[in-house]
Amino acid sequence: MNHVFPPAAQVVLHVAGREALFPVRRVYCVGRNYADHAAEMGADTREPPFFFSKPADALVPGGGDVTYPPMTSNLQHEIELVVALGKGGSGIPADQALECVFGYAVGFDLTRRDLQSRAKDKGHPWDMGKGFDQSGPISDVQPVAVVGHPGNGAIWLKVNGELRQSGKLAQMSWKVAEVIANLSNYVCLAPGDLIFTGTPAGVSTVVRGDVLEGGVEGVGELKVRLV
Ligand code: MN
């Protein structure tokens, strides 16, 4: 294939216990999917799910060092269960949606909260608050074939060893199957799509030098250092 410049590399995630890599297509995120986090953001907790995106190349596979982003003085962490799709479709019924899941990962939805808050106030898009470079550290994918579907596991995040976020997946307002079904009404989902499924309460501001460690019981852990 002839290109006017070399095409960007395909973004890939490691799959636990396998040689083959998971090729990422799109990265969707659910806003406010835990009632306690919606409440701390001052939002109605019974709203239907809504979605935003991060660019696939904003992912930081495996975590590690993440450069503190420009244009913010309020960077915040959100620990999330990430769904990795192996099948897609449109109008997927909730009772068939889990069949689309290849596996699960642990992700940090890093957020420039000051930019997001300003965007909310003005009715502007969230992209610059949410979809910036290195805004999506993510762990290896654990295949459903090995770990099954996480039910009521713990989800937690520590900053410099101090617990900041601690919840249960069962607190999700919209369960994984409902999230997939709802999102597939808006867009055609495809293999390689990731869905960050929202965060429990306890989001807080982090600064250069901070170490963020988080995990989802039965899925894995992720560690990032802000440099
Ligand atoms: Mn989030």
PDB file of C-alpha atoms and ligand atoms in Angstrom:
ATOM      1  CA  MET A   1       0.000   0.000   0.000  1.00  0.00           C
ATOM      2  CA  ASN A   2       1.271   3.438  -0.964  1.00  0.00           C
ATOM      3  CA  HIS A   3       0.753   6.257   1.579  1.00  0.00           C
ATOM      4  CA  VAL A   4       1.854   9.883   1.474  1.00  0.00           C
ATOM      5  CA  PHE A   5       3.459   9.237   4.884  1.00  0.00           C
ATOM      6  CA  PRO A   6       3.704   6.095   7.027  1.00  0.00           C
ATOM      7  CA  PRO A   7       0.346   5.264   8.646  1.00  0.00           C
ATOM      8  CA  ALA A   8       0.133   5.339  12.452  1.00  0.00           C
ATOM      9  CA  ALA A   9       0.831   2.019  14.150  1.00  0.00           C
ATOM     10  CA  GLN A  10      -2.154  -0.109  15.175  1.00  0.00           C
ATOM     11  CA  VAL A  11      -2.742   0.293  18.931  1.00  0.00           C
ATOM     12  CA  VAL A  12      -2.638  -3.124  20.606  1.00  0.00           C
ATOM     13  CA  LEU A  13      -3.107  -4.559  24.099  1.00  0.00           C
ATOM     14  CA  HIS A  14      -1.468  -7.657  25.492  1.00  0.00           C
ATOM     15  CA  VAL A  15      -3.786 -10.540  26.312  1.00  0.00           C
ATOM     16  CA  ALA A  16      -2.934 -12.397  29.497  1.00  0.00           C
ATOM     17  CA  GLY A  17      -1.577 -15.861  28.764  1.00  0.00           C
ATOM     18  CA  ARG A  18      -1.615 -15.501  24.975  1.00  0.00           C
ATOM     19  CA  GLU A  19       0.838 -14.543  22.252  1.00  0.00           C
ATOM     20  CA  ALA A  20      -1.837 -12.939  20.061  1.00  0.00           C
ATOM     21  CA  LEU A  21      -2.470  -9.243  20.671  1.00  0.00           C
ATOM     22  CA  PHE A  22      -5.808  -7.400  21.007  1.00  0.00           C
ATOM     23  CA  PRO A  23      -6.056  -4.773  18.219  1.00  0.00           C
ATOM     24  CA  VAL A  24      -7.923  -1.676  19.441  1.00  0.00           C
ATOM     25  CA  ARG A  25     -10.497   0.009  17.224  1.00  0.00           C
ATOM     26  CA  ARG A  26     -12.469   2.622  19.188  1.00  0.00           C
ATOM     27  CA  VAL A  27     -12.491   3.655  22.853  1.00  0.00           C
ATOM     28  CA  TYR A  28     -15.868   4.547  24.347  1.00  0.00           C
ATOM     29  CA  CYS A  29     -16.458   5.692  27.917  1.00  0.00           C
ATOM     30  CA  VAL A  30     -19.613   5.805  30.049  1.00  0.00           C
ATOM     31  CA  GLY A  31     -20.214   8.946  32.087  1.00  0.00           C
ATOM     32  CA  ARG A  32     -21.429   8.689  35.703  1.00  0.00           C
ATOM     33  CA  ASN A  33     -22.184   5.002  36.034  1.00  0.00           C
ATOM     34  CA  TYR A  34     -21.894   4.699  39.819  1.00  0.00           C
ATOM     35  CA  ALA A  35     -24.490   6.569  41.863  1.00  0.00           C
ATOM     36  CA  ASP A  36     -21.989   7.703  44.501  1.00  0.00           C
ATOM     37  CA  HIS A  37     -19.698   9.274  41.863  1.00  0.00           C
ATOM     38  CA  ALA A  38     -22.658  10.915  40.070  1.00  0.00           C
ATOM     39  CA  ALA A  39     -23.646  12.404  43.412  1.00  0.00           C
ATOM     40  CA  GLU A  40     -20.135  13.772  44.083  1.00  0.00           C
ATOM     41  CA  MET A  41     -20.287  15.394  40.599  1.00  0.00           C
ATOM     42  CA  GLY A  42     -23.633  16.969  41.526  1.00  0.00           C
ATOM     43  CA  ALA A  43     -25.602  14.988  38.944  1.00  0.00           C
ATOM     44  CA  ASP A  44     -28.903  13.137  38.843  1.00  0.00           C
ATOM     45  CA  THR A  45     -28.166   9.493  39.609  1.00  0.00           C
ATOM     46  CA  ARG A  46     -31.071   8.004  37.635  1.00  0.00           C
ATOM     47  CA  GLU A  47     -30.243   9.314  34.172  1.00  0.00           C
ATOM     48  CA  PRO A  48     -29.813   6.888  31.264  1.00  0.00           C
ATOM     49  CA  PRO A  49     -26.186   6.163  30.335  1.00  0.00           C
ATOM     50  CA  PHE A  50     -24.339   8.634  28.119  1.00  0.00           C
ATOM     51  CA  PHE A  51     -21.104   8.205  26.241  1.00  0.00           C
ATOM     52  CA  PHE A  52     -17.951   9.999  25.200  1.00  0.00           C
ATOM     53  CA  SER A  53     -14.781   8.801  23.483  1.00  0.00           C
ATOM     54  CA  LYS A  54     -11.032   8.825  23.769  1.00  0.00           C
ATOM     55  CA  PRO A  55      -8.778   8.373  20.746  1.00  0.00           C
ATOM     56  CA  ALA A  56      -7.330   4.839  20.605  1.00  0.00           C
ATOM     57  CA  ASP A  57      -3.823   6.294  20.611  1.00  0.00           C
ATOM     58  CA  ALA A  58      -4.529   8.006  23.958  1.00  0.00           C
ATOM     59  CA  LEU A  59      -4.230   4.570  25.576  1.00  0.00           C
ATOM     60  CA  VAL A  60      -1.119   3.729  27.576  1.00  0.00           C
ATOM     61  CA  PRO A  61      -0.979  -0.081  27.390  1.00  0.00           C
ATOM     62  CA  GLY A  62       0.494  -1.605  30.527  1.00  0.00           C
ATOM     63  CA  GLY A  63       0.652   1.722  32.389  1.00  0.00           C
ATOM     64  CA  GLY A  64       4.052   2.909  33.621  1.00  0.00           C
ATOM     65  CA  ASP A  65       5.264   6.492  33.308  1.00  0.00           C
ATOM     66  CA  VAL A  66       2.645   8.992  32.127  1.00  0.00           C
ATOM     67  CA  THR A  67       3.584  12.578  31.370  1.00  0.00           C
ATOM     68  CA  TYR A  68       1.565  15.121  33.364  1.00  0.00           C
ATOM     69  CA  PRO A  69      -0.583  16.761  30.674  1.00  0.00           C
ATOM     70  CA  PRO A  70      -0.465  20.438  29.658  1.00  0.00           C
ATOM     71  CA  MET A  71      -3.286  22.998  30.032  1.00  0.00           C
ATOM     72  CA  THR A  72      -4.572  21.782  33.403  1.00  0.00           C
ATOM     73  CA  SER A  73      -4.108  22.410  37.098  1.00  0.00           C
ATOM     74  CA  ASN A  74      -6.613  19.738  38.157  1.00  0.00           C
ATOM     75  CA  LEU A  75      -5.775  16.296  36.799  1.00  0.00           C
ATOM     76  CA  GLN A  76      -7.955  13.589  38.368  1.00  0.00           C
ATOM     77  CA  HIS A  77      -8.011   9.769  38.342  1.00  0.00           C
ATOM     78  CA  GLU A  78     -11.010   7.538  37.611  1.00  0.00           C
ATOM     79  CA  ILE A  79     -10.518   3.776  38.060  1.00  0.00           C
ATOM     80  CA  GLU A  80     -12.702   1.783  35.662  1.00  0.00           C
ATOM     81  CA  LEU A  81     -13.549  -1.719  34.497  1.00  0.00           C
ATOM     82  CA  VAL A  82     -12.919  -1.829  30.741  1.00  0.00           C
ATOM     83  CA  VAL A  83     -14.882  -4.129  28.448  1.00  0.00           C
ATOM     84  CA  ALA A  84     -12.962  -5.427  25.399  1.00  0.00           C
ATOM     85  CA  LEU A  85     -15.244  -6.516  22.570  1.00  0.00           C
ATOM     86  CA  GLY A  86     -14.543  -9.527  20.357  1.00  0.00           C
ATOM     87  CA  LYS A  87     -17.800  -9.136  18.415  1.00  0.00           C
ATOM     88  CA  GLY A  88     -19.972  -6.176  17.567  1.00  0.00           C
ATOM     89  CA  GLY A  89     -23.217  -5.160  15.938  1.00  0.00           C
ATOM     90  CA  SER A  90     -26.084  -2.674  16.090  1.00  0.00           C
ATOM     91  CA  GLY A  91     -29.161  -2.897  18.278  1.00  0.00           C
ATOM     92  CA  ILE A  92     -27.690  -5.712  20.359  1.00  0.00           C
ATOM     93  CA  PRO A  93     -30.273  -7.037  22.864  1.00  0.00           C
ATOM     94  CA  ALA A  94     -29.064  -6.855  26.469  1.00  0.00           C
ATOM     95  CA  ASP A  95     -29.625 -10.582  26.950  1.00  0.00           C
ATOM     96  CA  GLN A  96     -27.154 -11.318  24.114  1.00  0.00           C
ATOM     97  CA  ALA A  97     -24.680  -8.522  24.806  1.00  0.00           C
ATOM     98  CA  LEU A  98     -22.242 -10.483  26.984  1.00  0.00           C
ATOM     99  CA  GLU A  99     -21.598 -12.800  24.027  1.00  0.00           C
ATOM    100  CA  CYS A 100     -19.789  -9.832  22.407  1.00  0.00           C
ATOM    101  CA  VAL A 101     -17.248  -9.558  25.220  1.00  0.00           C
ATOM    102  CA  PHE A 102     -13.782 -10.949  24.511  1.00  0.00           C
ATOM    103  CA  GLY A 103     -12.366  -9.929  27.856  1.00  0.00           C
ATOM    104  CA  TYR A 104     -11.882  -7.294  30.536  1.00  0.00           C
ATOM    105  CA  ALA A 105      -9.143  -4.891  31.549  1.00  0.00           C
ATOM    106  CA  VAL A 106      -8.452  -2.259  34.198  1.00  0.00           C
ATOM    107  CA  GLY A 107      -8.276   1.330  32.970  1.00  0.00           C
ATOM    108  CA  PHE A 108      -7.696   4.835  34.333  1.00  0.00           C
ATOM    109  CA  ASP A 109      -9.908   7.496  32.757  1.00  0.00           C
ATOM    110  CA  LEU A 110      -7.514  10.389  33.439  1.00  0.00           C
ATOM    111  CA  THR A 111      -9.430  13.658  33.358  1.00  0.00           C
ATOM    112  CA  ARG A 112      -8.451  17.314  33.135  1.00  0.00           C
ATOM    113  CA  ARG A 113     -11.311  18.156  35.511  1.00  0.00           C
ATOM    114  CA  ASP A 114     -10.912  21.919  35.152  1.00  0.00           C
ATOM    115  CA  LEU A 115     -11.317  21.703  31.365  1.00  0.00           C
ATOM    116  CA  GLN A 116     -14.212  19.251  31.678  1.00  0.00           C
ATOM    117  CA  SER A 117     -15.990  21.483  34.219  1.00  0.00           C
ATOM    118  CA  ARG A 118     -15.567  24.535  31.990  1.00  0.00           C
ATOM    119  CA  ALA A 119     -16.926  22.555  29.023  1.00  0.00           C
ATOM    120  CA  LYS A 120     -19.952  21.436  31.072  1.00  0.00           C
ATOM    121  CA  ASP A 121     -20.695  25.027  32.082  1.00  0.00           C
ATOM    122  CA  LYS A 122     -20.542  26.250  28.491  1.00  0.00           C
ATOM    123  CA  GLY A 123     -22.231  23.259  26.862  1.00  0.00           C
ATOM    124  CA  HIS A 124     -18.971  22.553  24.995  1.00  0.00           C
ATOM    125  CA  PRO A 125     -17.635  19.081  24.093  1.00  0.00           C
ATOM    126  CA  TRP A 126     -15.610  17.168  26.702  1.00  0.00           C
ATOM    127  CA  ASP A 127     -12.867  16.069  24.311  1.00  0.00           C
ATOM    128  CA  MET A 128     -10.076  18.305  25.636  1.00  0.00           C
ATOM    129  CA  GLY A 129     -10.940  17.324  29.215  1.00  0.00           C
ATOM    130  CA  LYS A 130     -11.088  13.608  28.511  1.00  0.00           C
ATOM    131  CA  GLY A 131      -9.398  12.629  25.257  1.00  0.00           C
ATOM    132  CA  PHE A 132      -5.918  14.097  25.610  1.00  0.00           C
ATOM    133  CA  ASP A 133      -2.594  12.303  25.020  1.00  0.00           C
ATOM    134  CA  GLN A 134      -1.917   9.451  27.468  1.00  0.00           C
ATOM    135  CA  SER A 135      -5.350   9.883  29.094  1.00  0.00           C
ATOM    136  CA  GLY A 136      -6.106   6.150  29.070  1.00  0.00           C
ATOM    137  CA  PRO A 137      -3.614   3.900  30.872  1.00  0.00           C
ATOM    138  CA  ILE A 138      -4.889   0.318  30.579  1.00  0.00           C
ATOM    139  CA  SER A 139      -3.855  -3.140  31.754  1.00  0.00           C
ATOM    140  CA  ASP A 140      -3.540  -6.354  29.773  1.00  0.00           C
ATOM    141  CA  VAL A 141      -6.824  -7.933  28.686  1.00  0.00           C
ATOM    142  CA  GLN A 142      -8.064 -10.948  30.630  1.00  0.00           C
ATOM    143  CA  PRO A 143     -10.088 -13.220  28.332  1.00  0.00           C
ATOM    144  CA  VAL A 144     -13.610 -14.165  29.410  1.00  0.00           C
ATOM    145  CA  ALA A 145     -12.612 -17.718  28.540  1.00  0.00           C
ATOM    146  CA  VAL A 146     -10.237 -17.597  31.538  1.00  0.00           C
ATOM    147  CA  VAL A 147     -11.794 -15.209  34.084  1.00  0.00           C
ATOM    148  CA  GLY A 148     -15.482 -15.208  33.166  1.00  0.00           C
ATOM    149  CA  HIS A 149     -17.585 -12.088  33.693  1.00  0.00           C
ATOM    150  CA  PRO A 150     -16.737 -10.124  36.844  1.00  0.00           C
ATOM    151  CA  GLY A 151     -19.864  -9.812  38.976  1.00  0.00           C
ATOM    152  CA  ASN A 152     -19.523  -8.100  42.319  1.00  0.00           C
ATOM    153  CA  GLY A 153     -15.772  -7.686  42.511  1.00  0.00           C
ATOM    154  CA  ALA A 154     -14.052  -4.841  44.306  1.00  0.00           C
ATOM    155  CA  ILE A 155     -12.778  -1.841  42.331  1.00  0.00           C
ATOM    156  CA  TRP A 156     -10.198   0.379  44.024  1.00  0.00           C
ATOM    157  CA  LEU A 157      -7.486   2.965  43.491  1.00  0.00           C
ATOM    158  CA  LYS A 158      -4.666   4.172  45.718  1.00  0.00           C
ATOM    159  CA  VAL A 159      -2.540   7.309  45.328  1.00  0.00           C
ATOM    160  CA  ASN A 160       0.928   6.972  46.911  1.00  0.00           C
ATOM    161  CA  GLY A 161      -0.402   3.986  48.857  1.00  0.00           C
ATOM    162  CA  GLU A 162      -3.444   5.819  50.247  1.00  0.00           C
ATOM    163  CA  LEU A 163      -6.870   4.457  49.320  1.00  0.00           C
ATOM    164  CA  ARG A 164      -8.902   7.055  47.389  1.00  0.00           C
ATOM    165  CA  GLN A 165     -11.513   5.052  45.490  1.00  0.00           C
ATOM    166  CA  SER A 166     -13.150   1.879  46.746  1.00  0.00           C
ATOM    167  CA  GLY A 167     -16.315   0.343  45.391  1.00  0.00           C
ATOM    168  CA  LYS A 168     -18.008  -2.749  44.048  1.00  0.00           C
ATOM    169  CA  LEU A 169     -18.863  -3.495  40.440  1.00  0.00           C
ATOM    170  CA  ALA A 170     -22.391  -4.258  41.629  1.00  0.00           C
ATOM    171  CA  GLN A 171     -22.801  -0.498  42.286  1.00  0.00           C
ATOM    172  CA  MET A 172     -22.805   0.183  38.540  1.00  0.00           C
ATOM    173  CA  SER A 173     -26.107   1.865  37.615  1.00  0.00           C
ATOM    174  CA  TRP A 174     -25.953   0.285  34.154  1.00  0.00           C
ATOM    175  CA  LYS A 175     -24.497  -3.226  34.013  1.00  0.00           C
ATOM    176  CA  VAL A 176     -22.029  -4.284  31.321  1.00  0.00           C
ATOM    177  CA  ALA A 177     -24.715  -5.953  29.191  1.00  0.00           C
ATOM    178  CA  GLU A 178     -26.969  -2.880  29.418  1.00  0.00           C
ATOM    179  CA  VAL A 179     -24.091  -0.552  28.535  1.00  0.00           C
ATOM    180  CA  ILE A 180     -23.229  -2.584  25.414  1.00  0.00           C
ATOM    181  CA  ALA A 181     -26.896  -2.809  24.365  1.00  0.00           C
ATOM    182  CA  ASN A 182     -27.503   0.908  24.874  1.00  0.00           C
ATOM    183  CA  LEU A 183     -24.313   2.014  23.102  1.00  0.00           C
ATOM    184  CA  SER A 184     -25.069  -0.278  20.146  1.00  0.00           C
ATOM    185  CA  ASN A 185     -28.279   1.688  19.570  1.00  0.00           C
ATOM    186  CA  TYR A 186     -26.154   4.760  18.799  1.00  0.00           C
ATOM    187  CA  VAL A 187     -23.206   3.258  16.896  1.00  0.00           C
ATOM    188  CA  CYS A 188     -22.326  -0.029  15.250  1.00  0.00           C
ATOM    189  CA  LEU A 189     -19.912  -1.738  17.610  1.00  0.00           C
ATOM    190  CA  ALA A 190     -17.084  -3.874  16.245  1.00  0.00           C
ATOM    191  CA  PRO A 191     -14.346  -6.250  17.398  1.00  0.00           C
ATOM    192  CA  GLY A 192     -11.545  -4.241  19.011  1.00  0.00           C
ATOM    193  CA  ASP A 193     -13.829  -1.668  20.608  1.00  0.00           C
ATOM    194  CA  LEU A 194     -13.209  -0.874  24.275  1.00  0.00           C
ATOM    195  CA  ILE A 195     -15.756   0.513  26.719  1.00  0.00           C
ATOM    196  CA  PHE A 196     -14.635   2.217  29.955  1.00  0.00           C
ATOM    197  CA  THR A 197     -17.624   1.573  32.219  1.00  0.00           C
ATOM    198  CA  GLY A 198     -17.446   4.435  34.730  1.00  0.00           C
ATOM    199  CA  THR A 199     -15.948   5.043  38.144  1.00  0.00           C
ATOM    200  CA  PRO A 200     -17.030   4.874  41.795  1.00  0.00           C
ATOM    201  CA  ALA A 201     -16.751   7.842  44.181  1.00  0.00           C
ATOM    202  CA  GLY A 202     -13.454   9.184  45.484  1.00  0.00           C
ATOM    203  CA  VAL A 203     -11.938  10.877  42.436  1.00  0.00           C
ATOM    204  CA  SER A 204      -9.248  13.320  43.486  1.00  0.00           C
ATOM    205  CA  THR A 205      -6.553  15.613  42.173  1.00  0.00           C
ATOM    206  CA  VAL A 206      -3.106  14.178  41.456  1.00  0.00           C
ATOM    207  CA  VAL A 207       0.199  15.898  40.746  1.00  0.00           C
ATOM    208  CA  ARG A 208       3.592  15.139  39.199  1.00  0.00           C
ATOM    209  CA  GLY A 209       5.404  12.395  41.094  1.00  0.00           C
ATOM    210  CA  ASP A 210       2.230  10.706  42.323  1.00  0.00           C
ATOM    211  CA  VAL A 211       1.942   6.935  41.934  1.00  0.00           C
ATOM    212  CA  LEU A 212      -1.516   5.623  41.034  1.00  0.00           C
ATOM    213  CA  GLU A 213      -2.265   1.952  41.651  1.00  0.00           C
ATOM    214  CA  GLY A 214      -5.670   0.471  40.983  1.00  0.00           C
ATOM    215  CA  GLY A 215      -7.385  -2.785  40.368  1.00  0.00           C
ATOM    216  CA  VAL A 216     -10.530  -4.709  39.710  1.00  0.00           C
ATOM    217  CA  GLU A 217     -10.959  -7.977  41.595  1.00  0.00           C
ATOM    218  CA  GLY A 218     -10.703 -10.917  39.220  1.00  0.00           C
ATOM    219  CA  VAL A 219      -9.432  -8.772  36.333  1.00  0.00           C
ATOM    220  CA  GLY A 220      -6.081  -7.294  37.276  1.00  0.00           C
ATOM    221  CA  GLU A 221      -4.155  -4.271  38.436  1.00  0.00           C
ATOM    222  CA  LEU A 222      -2.606  -1.199  36.866  1.00  0.00           C
ATOM    223  CA  LYS A 223       0.128   1.173  38.046  1.00  0.00           C
ATOM    224  CA  VAL A 224       1.038   4.601  36.718  1.00  0.00           C
ATOM    225  CA  ARG A 225       3.571   7.218  37.792  1.00  0.00           C
ATOM    226  CA  LEU A 226       2.990  10.838  36.786  1.00  0.00           C
ATOM    227  CA  VAL A 227       6.227  12.374  35.479  1.00  0.00           C
TER     228      VAL A 227
HETATM  229 MN    MN B   1     -14.819   7.959  33.628  1.00  0.00          MN
END
